[in-house]
XYZ file of C-alpha atoms in Angstrom:
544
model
C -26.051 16.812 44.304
C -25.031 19.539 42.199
C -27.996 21.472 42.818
C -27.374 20.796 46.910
C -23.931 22.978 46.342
C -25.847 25.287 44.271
C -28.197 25.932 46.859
C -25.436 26.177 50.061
C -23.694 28.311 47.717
C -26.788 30.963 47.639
C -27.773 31.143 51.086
C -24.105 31.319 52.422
C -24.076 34.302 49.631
C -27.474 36.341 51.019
C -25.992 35.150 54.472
C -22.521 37.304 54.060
C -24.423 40.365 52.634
C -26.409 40.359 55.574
C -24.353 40.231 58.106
C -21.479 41.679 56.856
C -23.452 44.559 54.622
C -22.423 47.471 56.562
C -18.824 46.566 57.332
C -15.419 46.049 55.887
C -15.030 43.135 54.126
C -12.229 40.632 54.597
C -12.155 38.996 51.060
C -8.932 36.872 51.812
C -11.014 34.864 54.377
C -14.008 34.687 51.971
C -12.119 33.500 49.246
C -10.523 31.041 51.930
C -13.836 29.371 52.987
C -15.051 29.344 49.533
C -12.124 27.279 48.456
C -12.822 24.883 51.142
C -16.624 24.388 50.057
C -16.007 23.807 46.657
C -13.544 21.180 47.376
C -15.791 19.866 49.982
C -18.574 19.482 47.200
C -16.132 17.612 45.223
C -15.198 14.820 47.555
C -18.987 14.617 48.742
C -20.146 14.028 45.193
C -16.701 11.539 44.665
C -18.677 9.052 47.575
C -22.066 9.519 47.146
C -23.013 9.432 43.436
C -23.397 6.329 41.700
C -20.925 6.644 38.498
C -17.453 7.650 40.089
C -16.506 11.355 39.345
C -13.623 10.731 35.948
C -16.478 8.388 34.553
C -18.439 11.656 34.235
C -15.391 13.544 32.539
C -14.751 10.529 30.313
C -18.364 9.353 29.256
C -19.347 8.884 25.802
C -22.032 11.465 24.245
C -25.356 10.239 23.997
C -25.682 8.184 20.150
C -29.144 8.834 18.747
C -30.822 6.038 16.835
C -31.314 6.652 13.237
C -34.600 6.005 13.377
C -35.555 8.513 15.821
C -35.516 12.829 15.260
C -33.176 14.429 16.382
C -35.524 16.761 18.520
C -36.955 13.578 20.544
C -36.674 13.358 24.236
C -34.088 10.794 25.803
C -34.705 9.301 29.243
C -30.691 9.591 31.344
C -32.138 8.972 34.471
C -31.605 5.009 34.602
C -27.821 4.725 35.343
C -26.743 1.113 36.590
C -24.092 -1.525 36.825
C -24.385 -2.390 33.531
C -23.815 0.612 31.797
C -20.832 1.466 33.870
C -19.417 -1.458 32.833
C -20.020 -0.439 29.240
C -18.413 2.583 29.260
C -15.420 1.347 31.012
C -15.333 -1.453 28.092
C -15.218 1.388 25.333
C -13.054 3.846 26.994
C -9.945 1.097 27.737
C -10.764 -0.313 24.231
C -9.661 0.391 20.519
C -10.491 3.846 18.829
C -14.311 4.420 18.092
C -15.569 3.486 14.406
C -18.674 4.358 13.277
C -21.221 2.052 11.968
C -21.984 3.766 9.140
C -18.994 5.732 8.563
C -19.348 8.380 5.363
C -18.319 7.423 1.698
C -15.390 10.037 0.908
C -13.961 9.514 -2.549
C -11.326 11.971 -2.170
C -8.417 9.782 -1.656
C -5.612 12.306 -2.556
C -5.115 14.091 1.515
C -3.210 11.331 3.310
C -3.969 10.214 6.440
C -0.633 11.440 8.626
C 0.089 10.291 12.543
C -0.050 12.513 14.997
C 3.747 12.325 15.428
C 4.176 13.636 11.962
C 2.080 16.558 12.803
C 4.025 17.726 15.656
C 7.776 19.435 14.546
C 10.072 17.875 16.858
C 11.795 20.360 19.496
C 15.263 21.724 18.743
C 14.722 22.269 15.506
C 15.524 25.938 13.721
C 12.817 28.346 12.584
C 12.992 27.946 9.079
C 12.943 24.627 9.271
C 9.534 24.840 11.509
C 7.637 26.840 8.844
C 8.992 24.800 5.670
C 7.261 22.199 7.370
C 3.886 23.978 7.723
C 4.522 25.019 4.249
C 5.124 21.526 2.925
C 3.028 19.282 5.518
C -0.122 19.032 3.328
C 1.826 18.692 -0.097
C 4.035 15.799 0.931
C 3.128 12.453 1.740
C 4.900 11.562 4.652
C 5.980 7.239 4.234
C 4.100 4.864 6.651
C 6.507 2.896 8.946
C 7.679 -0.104 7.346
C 5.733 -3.058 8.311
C 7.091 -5.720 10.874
C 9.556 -8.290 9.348
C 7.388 -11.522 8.941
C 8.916 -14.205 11.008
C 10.225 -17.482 9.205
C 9.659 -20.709 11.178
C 13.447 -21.678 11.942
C 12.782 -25.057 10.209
C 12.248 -23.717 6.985
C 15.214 -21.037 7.333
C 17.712 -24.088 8.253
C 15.701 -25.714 5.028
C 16.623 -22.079 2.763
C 20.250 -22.612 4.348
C 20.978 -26.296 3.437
C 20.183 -25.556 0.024
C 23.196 -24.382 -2.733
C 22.024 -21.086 -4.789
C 21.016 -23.220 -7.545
C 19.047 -25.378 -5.080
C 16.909 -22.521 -3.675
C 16.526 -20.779 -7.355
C 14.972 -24.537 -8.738
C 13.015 -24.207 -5.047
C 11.804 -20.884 -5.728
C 10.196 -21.350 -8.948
C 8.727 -24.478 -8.393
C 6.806 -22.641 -5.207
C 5.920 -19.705 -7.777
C 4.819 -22.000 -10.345
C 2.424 -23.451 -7.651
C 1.791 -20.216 -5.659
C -1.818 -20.799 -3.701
C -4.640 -17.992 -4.778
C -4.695 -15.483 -2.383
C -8.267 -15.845 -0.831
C -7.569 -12.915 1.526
C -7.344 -9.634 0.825
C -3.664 -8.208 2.169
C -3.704 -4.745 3.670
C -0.609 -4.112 1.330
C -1.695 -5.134 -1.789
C -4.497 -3.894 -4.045
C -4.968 -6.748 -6.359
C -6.599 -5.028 -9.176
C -3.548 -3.280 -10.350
C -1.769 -6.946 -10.308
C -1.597 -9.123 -13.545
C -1.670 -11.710 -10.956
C -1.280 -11.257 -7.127
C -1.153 -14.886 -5.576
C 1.978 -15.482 -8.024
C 3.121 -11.789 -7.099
C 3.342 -12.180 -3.869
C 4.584 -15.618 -3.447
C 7.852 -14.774 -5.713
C 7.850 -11.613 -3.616
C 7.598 -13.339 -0.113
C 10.175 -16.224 -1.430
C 12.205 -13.320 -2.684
C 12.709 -11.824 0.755
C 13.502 -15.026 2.234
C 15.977 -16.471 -0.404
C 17.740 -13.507 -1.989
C 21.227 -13.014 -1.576
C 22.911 -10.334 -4.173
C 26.880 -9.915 -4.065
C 28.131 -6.433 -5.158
C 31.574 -6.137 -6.979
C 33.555 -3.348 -5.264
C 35.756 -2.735 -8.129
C 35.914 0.505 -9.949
C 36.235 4.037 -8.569
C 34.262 7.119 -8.246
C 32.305 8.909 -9.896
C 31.566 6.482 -12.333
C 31.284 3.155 -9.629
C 29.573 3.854 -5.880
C 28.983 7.063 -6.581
C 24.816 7.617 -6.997
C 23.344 10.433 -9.091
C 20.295 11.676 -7.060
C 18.864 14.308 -8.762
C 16.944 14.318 -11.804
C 14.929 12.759 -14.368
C 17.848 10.052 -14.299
C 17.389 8.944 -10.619
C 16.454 6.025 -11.091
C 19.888 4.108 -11.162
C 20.926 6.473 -8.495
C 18.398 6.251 -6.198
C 18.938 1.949 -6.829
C 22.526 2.115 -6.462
C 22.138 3.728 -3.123
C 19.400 1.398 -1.508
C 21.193 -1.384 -2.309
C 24.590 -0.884 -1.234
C 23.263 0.248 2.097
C 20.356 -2.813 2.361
C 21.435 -5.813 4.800
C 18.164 -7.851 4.040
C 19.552 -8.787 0.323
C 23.409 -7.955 0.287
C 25.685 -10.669 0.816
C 29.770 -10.360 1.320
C 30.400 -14.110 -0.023
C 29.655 -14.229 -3.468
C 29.285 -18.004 -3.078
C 26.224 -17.504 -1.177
C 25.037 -15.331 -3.969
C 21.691 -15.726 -6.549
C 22.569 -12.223 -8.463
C 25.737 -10.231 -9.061
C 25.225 -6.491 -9.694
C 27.524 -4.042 -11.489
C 27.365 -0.973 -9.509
C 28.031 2.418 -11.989
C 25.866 5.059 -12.990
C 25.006 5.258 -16.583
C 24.421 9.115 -15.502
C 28.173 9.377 -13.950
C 29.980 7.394 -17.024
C 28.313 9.928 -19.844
C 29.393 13.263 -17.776
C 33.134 11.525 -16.579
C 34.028 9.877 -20.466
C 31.894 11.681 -23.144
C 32.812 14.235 -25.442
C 30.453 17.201 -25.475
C 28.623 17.442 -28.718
C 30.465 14.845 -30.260
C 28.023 12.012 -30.286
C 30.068 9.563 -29.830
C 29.124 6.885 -27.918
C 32.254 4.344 -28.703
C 34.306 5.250 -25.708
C 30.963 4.397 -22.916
C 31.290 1.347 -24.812
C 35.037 0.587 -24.486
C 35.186 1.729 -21.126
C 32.521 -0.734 -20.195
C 33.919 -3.992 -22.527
C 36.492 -3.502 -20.651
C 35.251 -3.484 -17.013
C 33.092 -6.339 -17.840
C 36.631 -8.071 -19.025
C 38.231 -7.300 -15.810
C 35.193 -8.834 -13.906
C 35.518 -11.950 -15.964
C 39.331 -12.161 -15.546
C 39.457 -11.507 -11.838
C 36.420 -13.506 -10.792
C 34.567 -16.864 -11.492
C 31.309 -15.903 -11.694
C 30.699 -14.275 -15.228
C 32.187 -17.456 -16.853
C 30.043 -20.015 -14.821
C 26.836 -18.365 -16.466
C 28.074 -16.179 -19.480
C 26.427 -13.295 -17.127
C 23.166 -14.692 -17.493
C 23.000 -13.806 -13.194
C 24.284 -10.585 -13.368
C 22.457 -7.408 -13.931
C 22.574 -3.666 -14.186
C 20.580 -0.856 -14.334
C 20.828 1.891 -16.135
C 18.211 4.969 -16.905
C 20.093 7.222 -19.245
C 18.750 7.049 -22.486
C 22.774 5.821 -23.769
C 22.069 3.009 -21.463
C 21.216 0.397 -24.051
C 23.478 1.678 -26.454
C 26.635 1.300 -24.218
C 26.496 -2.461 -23.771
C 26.709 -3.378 -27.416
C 30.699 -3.674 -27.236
C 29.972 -6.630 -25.259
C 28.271 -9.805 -26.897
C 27.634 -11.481 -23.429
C 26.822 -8.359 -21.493
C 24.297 -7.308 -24.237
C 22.352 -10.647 -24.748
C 22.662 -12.452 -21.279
C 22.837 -9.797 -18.559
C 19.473 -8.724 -16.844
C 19.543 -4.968 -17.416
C 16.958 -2.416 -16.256
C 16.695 0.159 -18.527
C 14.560 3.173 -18.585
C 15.018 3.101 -22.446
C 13.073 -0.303 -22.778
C 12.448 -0.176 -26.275
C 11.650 -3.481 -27.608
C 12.489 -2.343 -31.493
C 16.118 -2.018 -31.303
C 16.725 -5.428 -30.145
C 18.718 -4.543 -27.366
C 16.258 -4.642 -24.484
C 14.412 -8.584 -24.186
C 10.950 -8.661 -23.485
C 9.992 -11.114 -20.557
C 14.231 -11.036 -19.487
C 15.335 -7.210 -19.061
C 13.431 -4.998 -16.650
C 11.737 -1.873 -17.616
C 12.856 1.094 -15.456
C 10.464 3.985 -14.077
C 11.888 7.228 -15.456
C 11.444 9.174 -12.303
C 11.968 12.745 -11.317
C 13.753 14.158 -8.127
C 13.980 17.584 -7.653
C 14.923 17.444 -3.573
C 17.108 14.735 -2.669
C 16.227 15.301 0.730
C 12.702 15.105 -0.049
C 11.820 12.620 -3.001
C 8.319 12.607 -1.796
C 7.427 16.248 -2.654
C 4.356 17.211 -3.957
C 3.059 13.720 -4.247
C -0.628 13.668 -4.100
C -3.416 15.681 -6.316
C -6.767 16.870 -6.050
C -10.304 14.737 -6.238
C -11.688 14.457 -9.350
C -14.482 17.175 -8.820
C -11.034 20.043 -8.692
C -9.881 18.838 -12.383
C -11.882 20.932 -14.455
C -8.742 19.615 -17.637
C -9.162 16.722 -19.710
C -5.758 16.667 -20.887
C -2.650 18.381 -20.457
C 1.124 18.363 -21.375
C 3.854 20.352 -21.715
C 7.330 19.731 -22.903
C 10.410 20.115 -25.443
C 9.586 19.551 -29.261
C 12.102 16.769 -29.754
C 11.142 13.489 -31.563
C 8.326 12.572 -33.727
C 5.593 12.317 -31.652
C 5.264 15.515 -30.059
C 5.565 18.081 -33.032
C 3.007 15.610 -34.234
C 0.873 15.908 -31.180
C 1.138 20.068 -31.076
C -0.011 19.915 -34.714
C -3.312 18.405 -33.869
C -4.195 19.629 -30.388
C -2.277 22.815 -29.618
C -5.065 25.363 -28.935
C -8.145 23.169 -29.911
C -10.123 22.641 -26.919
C -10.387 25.063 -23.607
C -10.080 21.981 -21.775
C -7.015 20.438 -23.695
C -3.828 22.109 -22.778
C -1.234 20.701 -24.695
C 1.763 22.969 -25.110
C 5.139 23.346 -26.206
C 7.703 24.650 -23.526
C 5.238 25.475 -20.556
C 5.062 29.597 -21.705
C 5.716 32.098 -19.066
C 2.395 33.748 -19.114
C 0.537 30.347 -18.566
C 2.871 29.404 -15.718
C 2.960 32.443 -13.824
C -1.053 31.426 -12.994
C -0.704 27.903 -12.917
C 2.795 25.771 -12.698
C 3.146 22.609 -14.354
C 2.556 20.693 -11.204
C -0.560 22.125 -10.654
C -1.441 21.518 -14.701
C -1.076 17.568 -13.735
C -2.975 18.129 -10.408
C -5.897 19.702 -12.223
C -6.273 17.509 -14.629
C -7.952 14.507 -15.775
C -5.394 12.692 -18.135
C -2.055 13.070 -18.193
C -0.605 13.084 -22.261
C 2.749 11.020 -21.800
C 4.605 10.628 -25.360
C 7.682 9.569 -26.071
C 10.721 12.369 -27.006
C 13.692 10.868 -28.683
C 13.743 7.831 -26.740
C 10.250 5.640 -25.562
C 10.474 6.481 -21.989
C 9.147 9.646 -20.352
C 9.348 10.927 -16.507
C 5.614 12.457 -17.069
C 4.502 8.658 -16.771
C 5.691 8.317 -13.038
C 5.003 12.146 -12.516
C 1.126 11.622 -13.495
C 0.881 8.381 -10.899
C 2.543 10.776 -8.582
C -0.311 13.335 -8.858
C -2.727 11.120 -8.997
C -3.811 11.759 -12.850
C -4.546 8.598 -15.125
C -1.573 8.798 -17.577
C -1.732 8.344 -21.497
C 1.131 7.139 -22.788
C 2.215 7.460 -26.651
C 5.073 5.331 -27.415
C 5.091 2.388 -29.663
C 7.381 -0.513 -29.087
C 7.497 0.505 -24.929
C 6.269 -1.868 -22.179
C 5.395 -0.050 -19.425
C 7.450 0.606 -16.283
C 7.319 -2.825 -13.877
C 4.671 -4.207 -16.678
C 6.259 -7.838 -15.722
C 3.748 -7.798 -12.557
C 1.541 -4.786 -13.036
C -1.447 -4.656 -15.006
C -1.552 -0.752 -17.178
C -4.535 -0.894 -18.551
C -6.276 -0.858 -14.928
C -5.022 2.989 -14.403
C -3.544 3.874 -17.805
C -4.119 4.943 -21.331
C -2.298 3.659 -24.441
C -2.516 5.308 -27.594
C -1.042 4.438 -30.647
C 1.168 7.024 -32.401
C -1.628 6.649 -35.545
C -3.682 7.795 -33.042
C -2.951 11.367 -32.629
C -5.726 12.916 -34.503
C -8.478 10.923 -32.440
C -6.774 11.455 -29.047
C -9.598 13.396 -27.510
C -12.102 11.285 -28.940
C -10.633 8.445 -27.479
C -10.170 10.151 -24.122
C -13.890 11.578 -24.061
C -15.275 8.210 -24.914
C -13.970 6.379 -21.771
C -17.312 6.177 -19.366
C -16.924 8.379 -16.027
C -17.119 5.130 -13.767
C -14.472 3.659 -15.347
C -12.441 6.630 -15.188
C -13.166 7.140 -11.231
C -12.126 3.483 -11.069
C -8.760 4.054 -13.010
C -8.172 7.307 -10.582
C -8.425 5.483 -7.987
C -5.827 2.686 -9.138
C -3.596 5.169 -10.504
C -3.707 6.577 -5.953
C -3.174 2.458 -5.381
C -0.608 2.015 -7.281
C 1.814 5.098 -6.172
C 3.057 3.333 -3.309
C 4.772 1.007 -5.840
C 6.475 4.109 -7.531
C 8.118 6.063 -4.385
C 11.478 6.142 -3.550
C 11.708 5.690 0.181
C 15.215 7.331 1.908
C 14.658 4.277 4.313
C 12.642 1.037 1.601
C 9.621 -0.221 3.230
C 7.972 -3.331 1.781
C 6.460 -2.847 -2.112
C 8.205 0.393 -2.075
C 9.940 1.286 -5.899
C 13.415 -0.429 -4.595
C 11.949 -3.369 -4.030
C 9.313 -3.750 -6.648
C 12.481 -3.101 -9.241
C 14.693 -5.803 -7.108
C 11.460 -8.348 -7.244
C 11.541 -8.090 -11.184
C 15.136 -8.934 -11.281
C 14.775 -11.861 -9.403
C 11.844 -12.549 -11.285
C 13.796 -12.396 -14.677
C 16.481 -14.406 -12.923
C 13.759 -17.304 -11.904
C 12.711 -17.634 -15.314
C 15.933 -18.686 -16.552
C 15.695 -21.542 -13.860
C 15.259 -24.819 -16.065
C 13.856 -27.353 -13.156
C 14.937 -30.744 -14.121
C 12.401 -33.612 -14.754
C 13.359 -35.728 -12.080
């Protein structure tokens, strides 16, 4: 048919130089007839060909067989019922997926909607090109998943039952949590200690938990988060929580946890005494708010504070609570400074605290992501203040050893102005994490954030969230003895297993973001989850 209209086309062509050859030419009325031909064309091929006229726009391309050259002839002259049916199927169906879709190990370029692509209209030019700048270096969140629906019989069940009720509940479902014989989009079981029990307390967590918040106390020090910072942490908490609606509860009868709502951060920079260090009047000031508590409310006494909890990342955190028998031994506290040598912080009972950096409140996903393993031509790098005993320690062995081991003081000038210390962690293999004055470090949570396997050097420090995930899938631990081998160490670990632990340290990172809005397994809630799971396993489930 096209080659009918082809053909009309040419002879009505010679036809009008013919006639019209030695005359004035009235293209208006040529262009006229024209237009009516070619949409005559159109509607004759619309009712005469076989395959209606959009099924030709819409068609699939022809899919070669494998086992066939690309340079072979194909037969397209059979067209019937059939395949038009076909082709309807696939183009009203889901997206295409190849069969044999290509292995691409490069995990580190997230896969972004199209809606996060396009700037949304009546916004500013600056804005508009900070997002160009920034839209391959942030990970933009996925949309939290759809609430799970609770069958209403078991919800009136959850309901009937006191706090103390659904606690006893709780653990006896956790204690008999069915193995998860399924593998859940959301999880990555590898990085779990063990993931049928993990996500059984987790899914009994979201239907059972019920925190109260005491509004007493004033700003700065109460309701008043600290967002910025390697001290985030108990910000960033304090702020998710009092705005959640899943977990907070306004009758503190109806509650499983109570949580003391100040900011380690906000208490050191309202009460101490620059230079000083003196620590005694954090301490006071805190006996004495947990006195108030006691004196005002219920609660405290029924338990001795054994269901109340705090959390606290300064490194005075631990230090601040020892005017306070109870609130040192019985509260659940989540402490970036979980050092388990100093007898303050309880293995298996307190919570250890990811030490996490925020540089853009606005933005706390920045920069996340790194390069594949084939662009970090490092083995290890680090760079940071000389304060504690590890690092001068770690300098003394390493500094300027190996072209491939960067380990540095203060990150010098010259080296930055080529490469910043971002890109350092981006380009390299292992991450060195050691302790300063205190166990914790922010490097830890900054190496799963740039997807480089971290190797931590602190004795006497379980790892952030340690109560549910497994470290030695996508870490390194080195003792401090250890120093002088530290590259032998690092050079003996095989290349599979390494590509294995990269790619757990890229699983993992969802569990380690702070989310302006939490979605499920997000840092909030993987932090609330260990609280409750502290709180469970002071549960004693009686024998009858």
């Amino acid at each position: 048919m096209k080659t009918l209209c082809e053909s009309l086309a040419v002879i009505l062509m010679k036809e009008f130089i013919r006639l019209f050859g030695g005359y004035k030419i009235d293209w208006k009325k040529i262009f006229f007839v024209g237009a009516i031909m070619t949409a005559s064309c159109v509607m004759l091929q619309m009712f005469i060909l076989n395959d209606p006229l959009d099924m030709w726009f819409l068609s699939l391309p022809v899919a070669i067989p494998s086992d066939k050259p690309l340079n072979s002839s194909l037969s397209l002259n059979k067209t019937s019922t059939e395949a038009r049916v076909k082709r309807l199927q696939i183009i009203s169906g889901a997206p295409i997926v190849s069969p044999n879709p290509p292995i691409d190990l490069n995990l580190s370029v997230p896969i972004m909607p199209v809606a996060a692509l396009v700037p949304p209209r009546g916004k500013s030019r600056r804005r508009r090109k900070d997002s160009k700048v920034d839209n391959m270096s942030k990970v933009v969140p996925p949309p939290p998943p759809p609430r799970r629906t609770v069958p209403s019989r078991m919800q009136k069940f959850i309901w009937s039952l006191t706090p103390k009720e659904a606690l006893v509940y709780a653990k006896k479902e956790v204690e008999h949590a069915p193995a998860v014989m399924e593998d859940d989009p959301d999880l990555y079981a590898p990085i779990f200690r063990n993931i049928s029990v993990f996500k059984r307390s987790y899914e009994l967590m979201e239907l059972i938990l019920k925190v109260y918040i005491y509004r007493d106390g004033a700003r700065p020090i109460f309701h008043q988060p600290h967002l910025r910072g390697i001290y985030a942490s108990e910000g960033w908490f304090m702020k998710l929580m009092e705005e959640n609606r899943q977990f907070v509860t306004r009758d503190p009868e109806m509650a499983h946890l109570f949580y003391f709502p100040y900011s380690m951060r906000q208490l050191g920079m309202a009460l101490y005494v620059p230079n000083s260090h003196n620590l005694k009047p954090l301490s006071i000031f805190l006996r004495d708010y947990t006195n108030t508590i006691a004196a005002k409310y219920p609660f405290w006494n029924r338990t001795h504070g054994s269901d109340h909890f705090l959390v606290a990342c300064h490194d005075w955190g631990p230090y601040t609570l020892t005017a306070h028998e109870e609130l040192t031994k019985n509260t659940i506290k989540a402490l970036c400074n979980a050092d388990t040598s100093e007898g303050i912080f309880v293995a298996r009972k307190d919570v250890s605290l990811p030490e996490t950096t925020i540089r853009t409140p606005r933005k706390p996903l920045r920069n996340v992501g790194g390069f594949r393993v084939s662009q970090r031509p490092l083995l290890a790098f680090f760079a940071g203040n000389m304060h504690g005993r590890v690092r001068p320690t770690l300098l003394k062995h390493w500094q300027d050893k190996h072209e491939d081991m960067k380990i540095y003081g203060p990150l010098p000038l010259r080296v930055s102005r080529k490469m910043s210390y971002v890109q350092h962690m981006k380009s390299s293999k292992f991450c060195i994490c050691p302790m300063g004055y205190e166990v914790n470090s922010p490097r830890i949570i900054e190496s799963i954030y740039y997807e480089c396997v971290p190797v931590i050097i602190a004795d006497n420090f379980p790892p952030p969230l340690s109560d549910v995930l497994d470290w030695s899938k996508f870490s390194v631990a080195v003792a401090e003895k250890d120093i002088p081998k530290l590259r032998e160490i690092l050079v003996a670990i095989p290349m599979r297993r390494y590509l294995t632990m990269q790619i757990n340290v890229k699983m993992v990172q969802k569990h380690f973001l702070w989310n302006p809005r939490p979605i499920r397994y997000d840092l909030f809630h993987m932090i609330l989850h260990s609280i409750w799971s502290s709180r469970l396993n002071q549960i004693q489930i009686p024998e009858s």
